[in-house]
Amino acid sequence: MISFARQLNLIDYSLSSLWRRRGKSLGVMVVFAGVIFLLASFQMTTRALTDAAADLLAYAPEITIQKMTAGRQESIPLEYQEKLSSIWGIRAITPRVWGYYFNEISGANYTILGLDPHSMPLGDQLGQAIDTGALPEAHEVVLGQGVNAEVAGGDKSIFSLFRPDLSLKAFALAGTFKAETNLLTYDTLFMNLDDARDLFAMAEDMATDLCVTVANPSEVSTIAKKIAALLPDTRVVTRQQVQKTYQAVFGWRSGFASICLLTALASFIIFAWDKASGLTPEERKEISVLKIIGWQTSDVLVLRFWEGVIVSLVSFVVGYTLAYIHVSFFEASLFRPILLGWSVLHPALRLRPSVELGETLLILCLTVVPYLAATVIPAWRAAIIPADSALN
Amino acid sequence: MAASLIELEKVCKTYNQDRPNQVRALVDIDLSIAANAMVCLQGASGSGKSTLLSVIGCVFPPTSGRATIAGKALSRMPDRFLTIHRLNTIGFIFQHFNLLPGLTVLENITLPLMPLGVGPGERRERAGRLMAMLSIGHRANFPVSQISGGELQRVAIARALVNDPPIILADEPTAHLDHALSLAFMEIMVDLQQAGKTIILTSHDQLITRHPAVERIIGIEDGKIHVP
Amino acid sequence: MFLSAWSLALSLLSLVALILTVIATRTAVKVLRWWDPASDSNRQIRLENETWLSSTLVQYGMGFQILSLLLFVLAADHFSQVISGAMCATGALTANAYGMPTLLLKILGAFFYGFWIVLHGFDIRSEQYPLLKAKYIALVCLLPLLAVDVVSQTLYLANLKPDIITSCCAVVFGEGGGDSGNLLGAVPQGTLSMLFYGIALVLVFCGSFLLRCLHPLLLWLNGLVWLLFVGVSLVAITTIFSSYIYAMPYHHCPFCILKPEYGYIGLLIYGTLLPAAFFGISGALAELIPTRIGLDAVVHRFQKTAMLLSTLLLVLFVLVVSYHFVVYRLMGGEGG
Amino acid sequence: MRPSLMLLVFLGLLALTDGALFLHHHQQGIRSAAEADVMKITVAGLGLTDLSLATEARYTRHPAVTDLVVPVMDHPGAIEHFPSGSFWASPVSHP
C-alpha cells in the first residue's frame, strides 16, 4: 500500500513539475499529438477501406477466367464455355464485357460493364439497387450517380459515346443506381452484353472474361484447378485471391506511407530526446535538492517515467481522437490523394474507421514506445545528479 | 538513546581517489557529538567543513574510517541505503534555503514526505502544525518566490523538521539574514534543542558562535579537527 | 513482407528493446569487471549510478517485451488476410518455420525479464547487494535470448509472402477454403479435460498449503507442476476451450480468442494464466536464493505474495476459461 | 484536489468524448447494416471485384492487367515506371 501511495505522490509531483514547465511540456505534447494524429489517421483510413472492401468482396464472383496472351490479358472466346461443361459443380458461367471509357472532357475514366445479370447470383434482385427505372434492355444503360451527373447532365434521357472508330453510339437512359451503392457504382455504366461489345467494337464471339459461379463454396479451389488444367492459356482468379491482393496492395501502401510518416516520428523523437536531456540549471538544482532531502535515485527515475507516461498518454488520446474525427467526419481529406490515387471521379467517402484493440496497440507501439525509450537515458542522467551538489 | 548520537573514528574522505587530481578533504577525523547537543562547525572555505557536514548528513560515506550516525554505521554503504537513512534521521537547512521556486510554501515543506507515501491530507496536517509553530501558516499557499527572506528561512526549517528527524544540520543558516532574523532563527534552534533535537550548525557569524546555547565549537582546518 | 505497418511496428519494438538491452548489458559487463564495494573511487560511484540505469532499462524492456508479444499475435492475425491459405493467426504463424519459435521466444523473454526484476528486487533490499554478481551474469545471458528473438522475428517477417495475383498464366493455389489446419492433431478431449482440471485442483491445494507453510520441497514441486500446467493449459485452450468460445466445433485456434469478436476474452485468459504461472514458478526459483545472505524475510514475504497471487489468478483463469464450456454443457449441448 | 485526481478527471472527460464518438460509430454501423443488403446484391449481381474509389486504377478496380508493379499505376496517364511512377502526379492535367 505504501508503494501505491508513493506512486500516487510521485504522479502528483510529476504533474506539478510538468505544469511548472508548461511551455516546454505543451510544446512536446502538441508535436507528439500531431505525429500520432498523422499515423493514426493513416492507419484508420487504410483499415476502413480494406474492411469495407473485405465485407463487400465476400460476394464477388467466386472464379474469374481471363485469357492470357504474351503475359497480357485479352478477350476470351465464348467457346471456352463449352470446354468447361465437363466440370461437375459449376452452377453458371457468365460472360462479361468489362472496360474503361475515358472521357476526354472531364479526364475521368468510366467503368463499362456489360453482362446478363440473370445468370449471376442475386442477379434477379438487382432491380433493388437501381433507383429509378429498370434493368437495361437493348440500347439502354443504367448509370452510376457520378457518371449520371457528368454525362447525362442529370436530366438527359439520351446520350452518345464514341466507338473506337469515333462513330457515335446512342444510349437511352434506363435508370440510375441508388446513391447507397455509390461506393461500388459511382463510375459505372451498366448495359447489355451486345451493346458493350458494339461500343468497344469487340467480335461477336468474344467477352472480356468469364465469371464462374460454383454450387459448393468449399470446392472453389478444386474447380479452379480443374479449369486451369482444361484451359492452360487462361488465368483463373479466385475470390480469395482478389481479396488477399486487395489487402496486400493497401497494406503495401500503408506501410509505404508509414515509412514516410516514421521520419516525422524520428524527428519528433530527436526533439523529445533533446528536450529531455537539456537540463536547465534550475532543473539540476531541483533534482539535487530533492535527492539531498531524501529522494532516491529511483524516485527521480520513477518521477521522470510518470512524466513520460502522462505526456504520451494525453498526446495519444488526443491525437487518436482527432484522427478518428478526421477520418470519420472529414473523409480523411489529408490522405485521400495518397490512398486513392489521382482519380477524377470520387464518390463521397463515408469511412467507418475500425475501433479495435489491435489497431490502437499498433499505433501505441509505433509512437509511445520510441518516445519512452528516447527519454529513459536522459531521465537517468538527470536522476544521478549527486545530492551533495545542493550543498554548495 | 546512546550518549553520543554521532560517532566518527578515523574518518577520511578522499575525492577522485587514485587519480592525479586526488583531494584529501578529511583526514583521520575523530569526533563524537552527544544526543541533544548544539554544536557549531567552524572553518574557512575549503577546510573540509562541508565534507564533514556531508558525512554527518549521510550524503556520502567516508572513504575510510567508521562513521556511526544515529546508530547506523555508514562505512561503504550503497547510496540507496544512505538516502533511506538520511530521510529518516537528518533535516537539512541550507545557506541559500534551496527551496524550489515554482512550488508553494506547503508543497516545499512536504517534499520529504512524498517518497514516504504520505497522503495529501496527512501531509497538509503535518506541515500545518509546523507552519503554525513557525507562524507562517498564512503563507501556506503562496509560491516561495513571493515571500520574504525571514519567511523563507522558516519554510526551510519547517521542511527540515517535517520528517521529525533527530538531527538538524544547518549550513551557514544566517549568512543571508539580518541581525533580528538571525536572532529569531537562533531562538527557534534553542526551542528545537529543548524539544530533543541534536543541532549542528556551520557558521562564522559571531551571533551563532558566541550564542549561549552553542555548547561546543569545532574548528576544522585542512581536513583536520583543530582546537581553537 | 516488411512494408506493412504491423511489420514496421514489430521491428521498431524489437530494435528499441535490443538497443536498451545492449546498453544494460554494457553496464553489466562493467559491473562484473570493476565492481568493488570497498572502493570510494569515481569509477565505483559511476558504477553505482549505472546499476540504476540497467535495472530501469530491464524494466522498460519487460514492458516492451509484453507489448511485443501481444502485438505479434495480433499482427499474425492481420497477416492471415494476406497470406495464401491462412484463415487466422494459426495459419499465419505456421506460414513459415520461424513463426511459432518467435512466439515461444517472446513468452520466454517476458518471463526472463520478470525473473530478473524479482532478483533485482531481492538484491537491493540488502546493504551488501549480495546478489549483484548473479544478477548481472543473468543480465548478460538475457541479451542472446533477445537477439535470437529479434533475428527469428525478422526472418519470420522476411519470409512471409503475400498472395498477389500475378501475370503468370495458371495460378498457384493455396490450400484455399476450409479451416487452415489446426495447431494440434486429435487429442482425447475427455482425458485432457480431466488432466487440466486435476492439475488445477492440485495447484490450488498446493498454493493454499504453501500460503500457510512455505515448505521448500513443496515449493519446487509446485513450480514444476506449474510448468506442466502451462503446457497442458495451452493444449486444452487450443483443442477444447477455444471451439466452445467460437461456438464452432472445428475451429481450434488459441489466438482468435484475442479478437474483438469474442470480447477480447483471450486477453483475460492469457492475462491470468501467464502471470499466475510466472508467480508460481518464481516462488520456486526464489528458493535458489541462499539463506546465509540474510534475505530470508524478504524472500519469504515474496514467496507468500507470489503463492497468493498465483492461486488467485489460477482460480480466475479456470473460471474464465471454463465459462463457455460450462454454459454450453448446461444449455443442453449434451454430447456435443 | 490533488493533481493526480485532476489528471483522472481530465482523462475521464476525454474518455467521455471518445465514448460519444464510439456511440456515433455504433450508430453508423447499424445504419450501414441496412445498406449492406443493397450493396451485397450489387456486388453479386454485377460480379464486381472492387470499390469505385480508385476509378482509374487498372489493378484494383478490375484484375485485368496485373503485374506486381501495377498497384502503383493509378491513372491512364501515370508514368508507368516503378517505383517513381507512384511519386509523381499524373502529367495529364484535369480541367
Coordinates of N, CA and C in Angstrom, one line a residue, chain C residues 89-91 93-94 100 103 180-185 234 238-239 252-255:
Chain C
A89 N -4.8 -16.5 -37.3 CA -3.4 -16.3 -36.8 C -2.6 -17.6 -36.9
T90 N -3.3 -18.7 -36.6 CA -2.5 -20.0 -36.6 C -1.9 -20.2 -37.9
G91 N -2.7 -20.0 -39.0 CA -2.2 -20.2 -40.3 C -1.0 -19.3 -40.6
L93 N 1.0 -17.9 -38.4 CA 2.2 -18.2 -37.6 C 2.9 -19.5 -38.2
T94 N 2.2 -20.4 -38.8 CA 2.8 -21.6 -39.3 C 3.1 -21.4 -40.8
M100 N 6.2 -19.8 -35.0 CA 6.0 -20.4 -33.6 C 7.2 -20.2 -32.7
L103 N 7.2 -16.8 -31.3 CA 6.2 -16.6 -30.3 C 6.7 -17.2 -29.0
S180 N -7.7 -23.5 -41.7 CA -6.4 -23.7 -42.2 C -5.5 -24.5 -41.2
G181 N -5.9 -25.7 -41.1 CA -5.0 -26.6 -40.3 C -5.0 -26.2 -38.8
N182 N -5.3 -27.1 -38.0 CA -5.2 -26.9 -36.5 C -3.8 -27.1 -36.1
L183 N -3.5 -26.4 -35.0 CA -2.1 -26.5 -34.5 C -1.8 -27.9 -34.0
L184 N -2.8 -28.5 -33.4 CA -2.6 -29.8 -32.8 C -3.5 -30.8 -33.5
G185 N -3.0 -32.0 -33.5 CA -3.9 -33.1 -34.0 C -4.9 -33.5 -33.0
L234 N -2.3 -24.7 -22.4 CA -2.2 -24.2 -23.8 C -2.8 -25.3 -24.8
T238 N -6.4 -24.7 -26.8 CA -6.4 -24.9 -28.2 C -7.4 -25.9 -28.6
T239 N -7.4 -27.1 -28.0 CA -8.2 -28.2 -28.5 C -9.6 -28.2 -27.9
H252 N -10.2 -24.7 -33.9 CA -9.4 -24.8 -32.7 C -8.3 -23.9 -32.9
C253 N -8.4 -22.7 -32.4 CA -7.3 -21.7 -32.5 C -7.0 -21.0 -31.2
P254 N -5.8 -21.0 -30.7 CA -5.6 -20.4 -29.4 C -5.4 -18.8 -29.6
F255 N -5.5 -18.3 -30.8 CA -5.2 -16.9 -30.9 C -6.5 -16.1 -31.2

